[in-house]
GROMACS .gro file of N, CA and C in nm:
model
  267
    1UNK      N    1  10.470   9.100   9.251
    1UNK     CA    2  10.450   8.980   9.174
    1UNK      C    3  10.577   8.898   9.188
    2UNK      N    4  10.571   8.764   9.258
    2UNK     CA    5  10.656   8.710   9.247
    2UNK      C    6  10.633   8.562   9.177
    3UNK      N    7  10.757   8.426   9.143
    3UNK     CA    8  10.739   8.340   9.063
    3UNK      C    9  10.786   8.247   9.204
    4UNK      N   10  10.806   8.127   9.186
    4UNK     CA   11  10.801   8.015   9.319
    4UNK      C   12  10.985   8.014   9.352
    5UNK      N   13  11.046   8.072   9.223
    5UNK     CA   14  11.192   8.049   9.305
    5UNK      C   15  11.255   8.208   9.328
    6UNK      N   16  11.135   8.276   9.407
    6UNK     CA   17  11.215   8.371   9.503
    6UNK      C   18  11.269   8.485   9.380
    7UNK      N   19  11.181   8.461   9.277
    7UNK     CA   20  11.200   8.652   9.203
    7UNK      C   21  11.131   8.710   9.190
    8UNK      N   22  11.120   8.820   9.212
    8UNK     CA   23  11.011   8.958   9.248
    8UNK      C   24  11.041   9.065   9.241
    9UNK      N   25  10.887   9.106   9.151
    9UNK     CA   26  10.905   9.244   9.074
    9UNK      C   27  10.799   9.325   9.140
   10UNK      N   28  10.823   9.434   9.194
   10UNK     CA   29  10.732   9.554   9.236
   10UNK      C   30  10.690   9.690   9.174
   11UNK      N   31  10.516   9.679   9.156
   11UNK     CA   32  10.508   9.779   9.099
   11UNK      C   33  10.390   9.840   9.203
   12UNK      N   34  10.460  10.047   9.251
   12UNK     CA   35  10.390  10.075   9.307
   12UNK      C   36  10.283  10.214   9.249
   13UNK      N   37  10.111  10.184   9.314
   13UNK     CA   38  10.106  10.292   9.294
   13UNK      C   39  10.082  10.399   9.400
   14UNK      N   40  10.065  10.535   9.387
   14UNK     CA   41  10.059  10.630   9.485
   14UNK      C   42   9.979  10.766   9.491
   15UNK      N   43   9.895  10.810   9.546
   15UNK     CA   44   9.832  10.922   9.487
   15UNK      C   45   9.886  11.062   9.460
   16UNK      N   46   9.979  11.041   9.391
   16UNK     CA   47  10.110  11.125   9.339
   16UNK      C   48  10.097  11.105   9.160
   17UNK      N   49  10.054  10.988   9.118
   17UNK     CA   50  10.028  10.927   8.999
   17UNK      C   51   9.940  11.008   8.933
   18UNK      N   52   9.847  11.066   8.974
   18UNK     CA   53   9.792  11.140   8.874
   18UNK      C   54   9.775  11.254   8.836
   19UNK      N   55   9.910  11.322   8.920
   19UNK     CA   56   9.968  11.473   8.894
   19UNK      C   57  10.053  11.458   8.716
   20UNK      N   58  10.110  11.300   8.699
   20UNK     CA   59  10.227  11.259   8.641
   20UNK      C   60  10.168  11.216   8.509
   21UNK      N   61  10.040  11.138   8.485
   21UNK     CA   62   9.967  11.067   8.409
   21UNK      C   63   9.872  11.163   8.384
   22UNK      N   64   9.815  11.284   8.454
   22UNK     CA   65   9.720  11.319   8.445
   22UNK      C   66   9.541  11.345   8.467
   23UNK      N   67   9.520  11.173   8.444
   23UNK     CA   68   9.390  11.106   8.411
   23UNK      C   69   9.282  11.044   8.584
   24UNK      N   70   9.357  11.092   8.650
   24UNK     CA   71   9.290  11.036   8.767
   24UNK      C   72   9.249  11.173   8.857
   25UNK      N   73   9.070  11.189   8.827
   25UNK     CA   74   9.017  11.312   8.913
   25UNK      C   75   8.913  11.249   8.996
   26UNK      N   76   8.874  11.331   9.062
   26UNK     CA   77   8.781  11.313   9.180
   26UNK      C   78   8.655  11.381   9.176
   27UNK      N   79   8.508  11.330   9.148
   27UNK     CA   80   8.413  11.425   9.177
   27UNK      C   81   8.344  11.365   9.239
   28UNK      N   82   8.262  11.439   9.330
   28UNK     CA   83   8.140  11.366   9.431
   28UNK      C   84   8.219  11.263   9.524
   29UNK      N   85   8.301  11.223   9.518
   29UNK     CA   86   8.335  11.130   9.582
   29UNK      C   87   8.351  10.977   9.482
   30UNK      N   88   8.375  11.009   9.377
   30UNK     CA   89   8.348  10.888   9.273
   30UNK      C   90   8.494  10.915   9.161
   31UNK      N   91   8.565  10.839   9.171
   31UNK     CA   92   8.677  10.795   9.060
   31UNK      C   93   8.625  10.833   8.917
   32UNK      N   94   8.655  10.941   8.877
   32UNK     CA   95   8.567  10.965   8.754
   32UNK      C   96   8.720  10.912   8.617
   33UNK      N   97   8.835  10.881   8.652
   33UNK     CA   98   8.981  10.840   8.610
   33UNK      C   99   9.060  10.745   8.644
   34UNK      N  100   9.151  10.710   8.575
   34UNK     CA  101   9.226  10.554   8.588
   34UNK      C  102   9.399  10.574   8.598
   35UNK      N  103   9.441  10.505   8.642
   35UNK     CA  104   9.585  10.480   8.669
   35UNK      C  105   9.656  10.401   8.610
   36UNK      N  106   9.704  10.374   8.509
   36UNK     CA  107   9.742  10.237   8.436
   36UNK      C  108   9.891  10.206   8.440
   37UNK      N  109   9.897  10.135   8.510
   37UNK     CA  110  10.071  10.093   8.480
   37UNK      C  111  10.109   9.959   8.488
   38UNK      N  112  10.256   9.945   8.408
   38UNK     CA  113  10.250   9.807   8.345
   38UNK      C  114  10.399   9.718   8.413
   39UNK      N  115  10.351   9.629   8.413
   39UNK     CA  116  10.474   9.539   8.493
   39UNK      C  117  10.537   9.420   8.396
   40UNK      N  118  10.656   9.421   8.338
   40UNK     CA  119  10.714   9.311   8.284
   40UNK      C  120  10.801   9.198   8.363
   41UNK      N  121  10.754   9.100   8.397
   41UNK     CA  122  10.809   8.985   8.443
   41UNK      C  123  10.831   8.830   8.403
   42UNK      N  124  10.967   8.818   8.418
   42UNK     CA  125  10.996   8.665   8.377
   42UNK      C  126  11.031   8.611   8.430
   43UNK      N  127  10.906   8.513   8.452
   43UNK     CA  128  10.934   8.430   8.605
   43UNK      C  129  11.068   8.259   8.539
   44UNK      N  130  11.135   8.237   8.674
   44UNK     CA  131  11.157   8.128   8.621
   44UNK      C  132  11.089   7.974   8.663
   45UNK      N  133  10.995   8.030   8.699
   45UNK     CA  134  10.857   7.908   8.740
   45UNK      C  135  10.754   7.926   8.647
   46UNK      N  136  10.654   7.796   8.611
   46UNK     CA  137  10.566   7.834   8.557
   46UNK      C  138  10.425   7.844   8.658
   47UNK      N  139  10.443   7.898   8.709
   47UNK     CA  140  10.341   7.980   8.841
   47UNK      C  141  10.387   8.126   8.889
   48UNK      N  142  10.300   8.230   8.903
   48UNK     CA  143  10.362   8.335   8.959
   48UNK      C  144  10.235   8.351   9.074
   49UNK      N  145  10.283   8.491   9.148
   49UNK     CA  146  10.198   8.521   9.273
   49UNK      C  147  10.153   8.663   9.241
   50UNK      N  148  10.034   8.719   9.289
   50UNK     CA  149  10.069   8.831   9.284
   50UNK      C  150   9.980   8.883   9.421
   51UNK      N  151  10.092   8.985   9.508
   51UNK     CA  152  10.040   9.013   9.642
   51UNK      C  153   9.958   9.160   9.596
   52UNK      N  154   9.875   9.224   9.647
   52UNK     CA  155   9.802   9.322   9.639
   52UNK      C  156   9.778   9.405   9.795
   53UNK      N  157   9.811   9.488   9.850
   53UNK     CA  158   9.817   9.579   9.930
   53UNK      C  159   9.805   9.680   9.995
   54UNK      N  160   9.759   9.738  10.059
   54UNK     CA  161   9.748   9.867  10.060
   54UNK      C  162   9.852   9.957  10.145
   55UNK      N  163   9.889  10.079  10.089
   55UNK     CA  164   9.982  10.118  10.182
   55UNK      C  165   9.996  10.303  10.161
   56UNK      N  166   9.868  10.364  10.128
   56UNK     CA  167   9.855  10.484  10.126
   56UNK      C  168   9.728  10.504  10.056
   57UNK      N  169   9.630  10.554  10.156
   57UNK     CA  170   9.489  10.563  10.128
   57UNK      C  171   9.398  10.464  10.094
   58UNK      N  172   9.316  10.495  10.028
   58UNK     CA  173   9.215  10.401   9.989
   58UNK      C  174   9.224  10.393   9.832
   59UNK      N  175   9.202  10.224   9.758
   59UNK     CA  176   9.209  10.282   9.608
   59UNK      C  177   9.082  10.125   9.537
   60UNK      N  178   9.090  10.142   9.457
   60UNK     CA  179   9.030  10.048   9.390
   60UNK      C  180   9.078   9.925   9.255
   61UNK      N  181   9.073   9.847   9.241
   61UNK     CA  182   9.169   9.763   9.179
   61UNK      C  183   9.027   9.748   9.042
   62UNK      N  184   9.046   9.775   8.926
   62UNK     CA  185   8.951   9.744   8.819
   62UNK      C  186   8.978   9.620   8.752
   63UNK      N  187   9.099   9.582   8.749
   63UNK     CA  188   9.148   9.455   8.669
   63UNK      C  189   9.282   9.429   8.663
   64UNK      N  190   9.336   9.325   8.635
   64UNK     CA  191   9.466   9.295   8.671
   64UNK      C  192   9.480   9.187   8.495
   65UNK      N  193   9.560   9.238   8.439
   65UNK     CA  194   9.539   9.156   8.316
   65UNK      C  195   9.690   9.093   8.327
   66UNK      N  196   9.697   8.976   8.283
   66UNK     CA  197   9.817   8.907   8.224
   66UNK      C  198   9.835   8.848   8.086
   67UNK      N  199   9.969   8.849   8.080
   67UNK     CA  200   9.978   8.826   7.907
   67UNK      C  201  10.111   8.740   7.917
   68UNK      N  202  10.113   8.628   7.872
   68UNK     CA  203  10.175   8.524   7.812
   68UNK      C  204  10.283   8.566   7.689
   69UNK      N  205  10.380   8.647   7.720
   69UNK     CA  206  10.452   8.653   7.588
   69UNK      C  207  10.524   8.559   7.510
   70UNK      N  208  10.532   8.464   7.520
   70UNK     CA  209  10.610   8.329   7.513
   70UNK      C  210  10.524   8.289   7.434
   71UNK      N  211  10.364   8.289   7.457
   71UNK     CA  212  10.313   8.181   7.371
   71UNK      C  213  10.261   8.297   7.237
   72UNK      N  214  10.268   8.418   7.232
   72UNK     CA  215  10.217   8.560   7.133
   72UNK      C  216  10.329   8.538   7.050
   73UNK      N  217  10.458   8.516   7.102
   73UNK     CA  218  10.583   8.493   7.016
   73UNK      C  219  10.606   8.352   6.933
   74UNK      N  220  10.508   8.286   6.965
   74UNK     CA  221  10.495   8.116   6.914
   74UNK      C  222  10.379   8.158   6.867
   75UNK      N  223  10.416   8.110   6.687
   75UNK     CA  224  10.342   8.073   6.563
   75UNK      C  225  10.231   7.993   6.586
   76UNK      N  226  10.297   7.855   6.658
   76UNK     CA  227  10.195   7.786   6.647
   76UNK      C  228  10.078   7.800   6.735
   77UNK      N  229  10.070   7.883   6.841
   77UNK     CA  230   9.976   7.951   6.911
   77UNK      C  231   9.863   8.035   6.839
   78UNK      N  232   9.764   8.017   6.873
   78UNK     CA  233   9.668   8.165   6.867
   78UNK      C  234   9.652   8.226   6.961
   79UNK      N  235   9.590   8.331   6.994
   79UNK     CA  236   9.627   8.444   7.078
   79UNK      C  237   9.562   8.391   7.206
   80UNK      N  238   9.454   8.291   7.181
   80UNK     CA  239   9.401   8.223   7.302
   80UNK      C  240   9.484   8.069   7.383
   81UNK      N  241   9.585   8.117   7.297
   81UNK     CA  242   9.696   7.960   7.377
   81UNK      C  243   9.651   7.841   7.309
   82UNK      N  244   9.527   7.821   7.171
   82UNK     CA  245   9.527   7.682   7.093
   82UNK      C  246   9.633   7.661   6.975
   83UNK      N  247   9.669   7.535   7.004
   83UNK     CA  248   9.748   7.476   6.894
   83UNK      C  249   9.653   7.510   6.761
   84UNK      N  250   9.699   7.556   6.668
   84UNK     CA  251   9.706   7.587   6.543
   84UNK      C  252   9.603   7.468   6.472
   85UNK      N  253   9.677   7.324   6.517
   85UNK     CA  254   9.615   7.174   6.409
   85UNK      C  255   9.444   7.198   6.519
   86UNK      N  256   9.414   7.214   6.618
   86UNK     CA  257   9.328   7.180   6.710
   86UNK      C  258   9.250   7.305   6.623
   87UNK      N  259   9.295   7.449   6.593
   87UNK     CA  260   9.151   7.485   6.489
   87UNK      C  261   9.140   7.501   6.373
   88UNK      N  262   9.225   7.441   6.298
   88UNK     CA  263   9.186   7.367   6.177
   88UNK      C  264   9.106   7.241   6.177
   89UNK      N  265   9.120   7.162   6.276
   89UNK     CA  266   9.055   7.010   6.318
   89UNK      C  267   8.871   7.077   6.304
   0.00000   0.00000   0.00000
């Protein structure tokens, strides 16, 4: 994950991860477990990138969530990014 002025944060995973976590087994040939790990970044752009890759086996991507801490830490926010007066209006 990087932001437009050249800072970048890497998070990898590996099928080593679920000796460590536990939660990731295999039956039939079907992901019956998940891998979850979390990346904190502060970009100094307000755009970021995020590259996705492969680089040991085969895996599956379920969701990629982002979270805005800047605006969770601002009052006048609700958790969906509206100004406060806009839902009282």
């Amino acid at each position: 994950m990087s932001d437009c002025a050249d800072y970048t944060e890497t998070l990898t995973f590996t099928s080593c991860d679920y000796n460590t976590i536990g939660t990731q087994t295999m039956t039939g040939g079907a992901l019956s477990g998940f891998v979850t790990k979390t990346l904190e970044i502060f970009p100094d752009t307000d755009r970021i990138r995020i590259d996705i890759g492969e680089t040991e086996g085969t895996f599956k991507i379920e969701s990629v969530e982002l979270i805005c801490m800047e605006q969770m830490e601002n009052h006048l926010y609700d958790m969906a990014g509206n100004l406060e007066e806009e839902m009282q209006a």
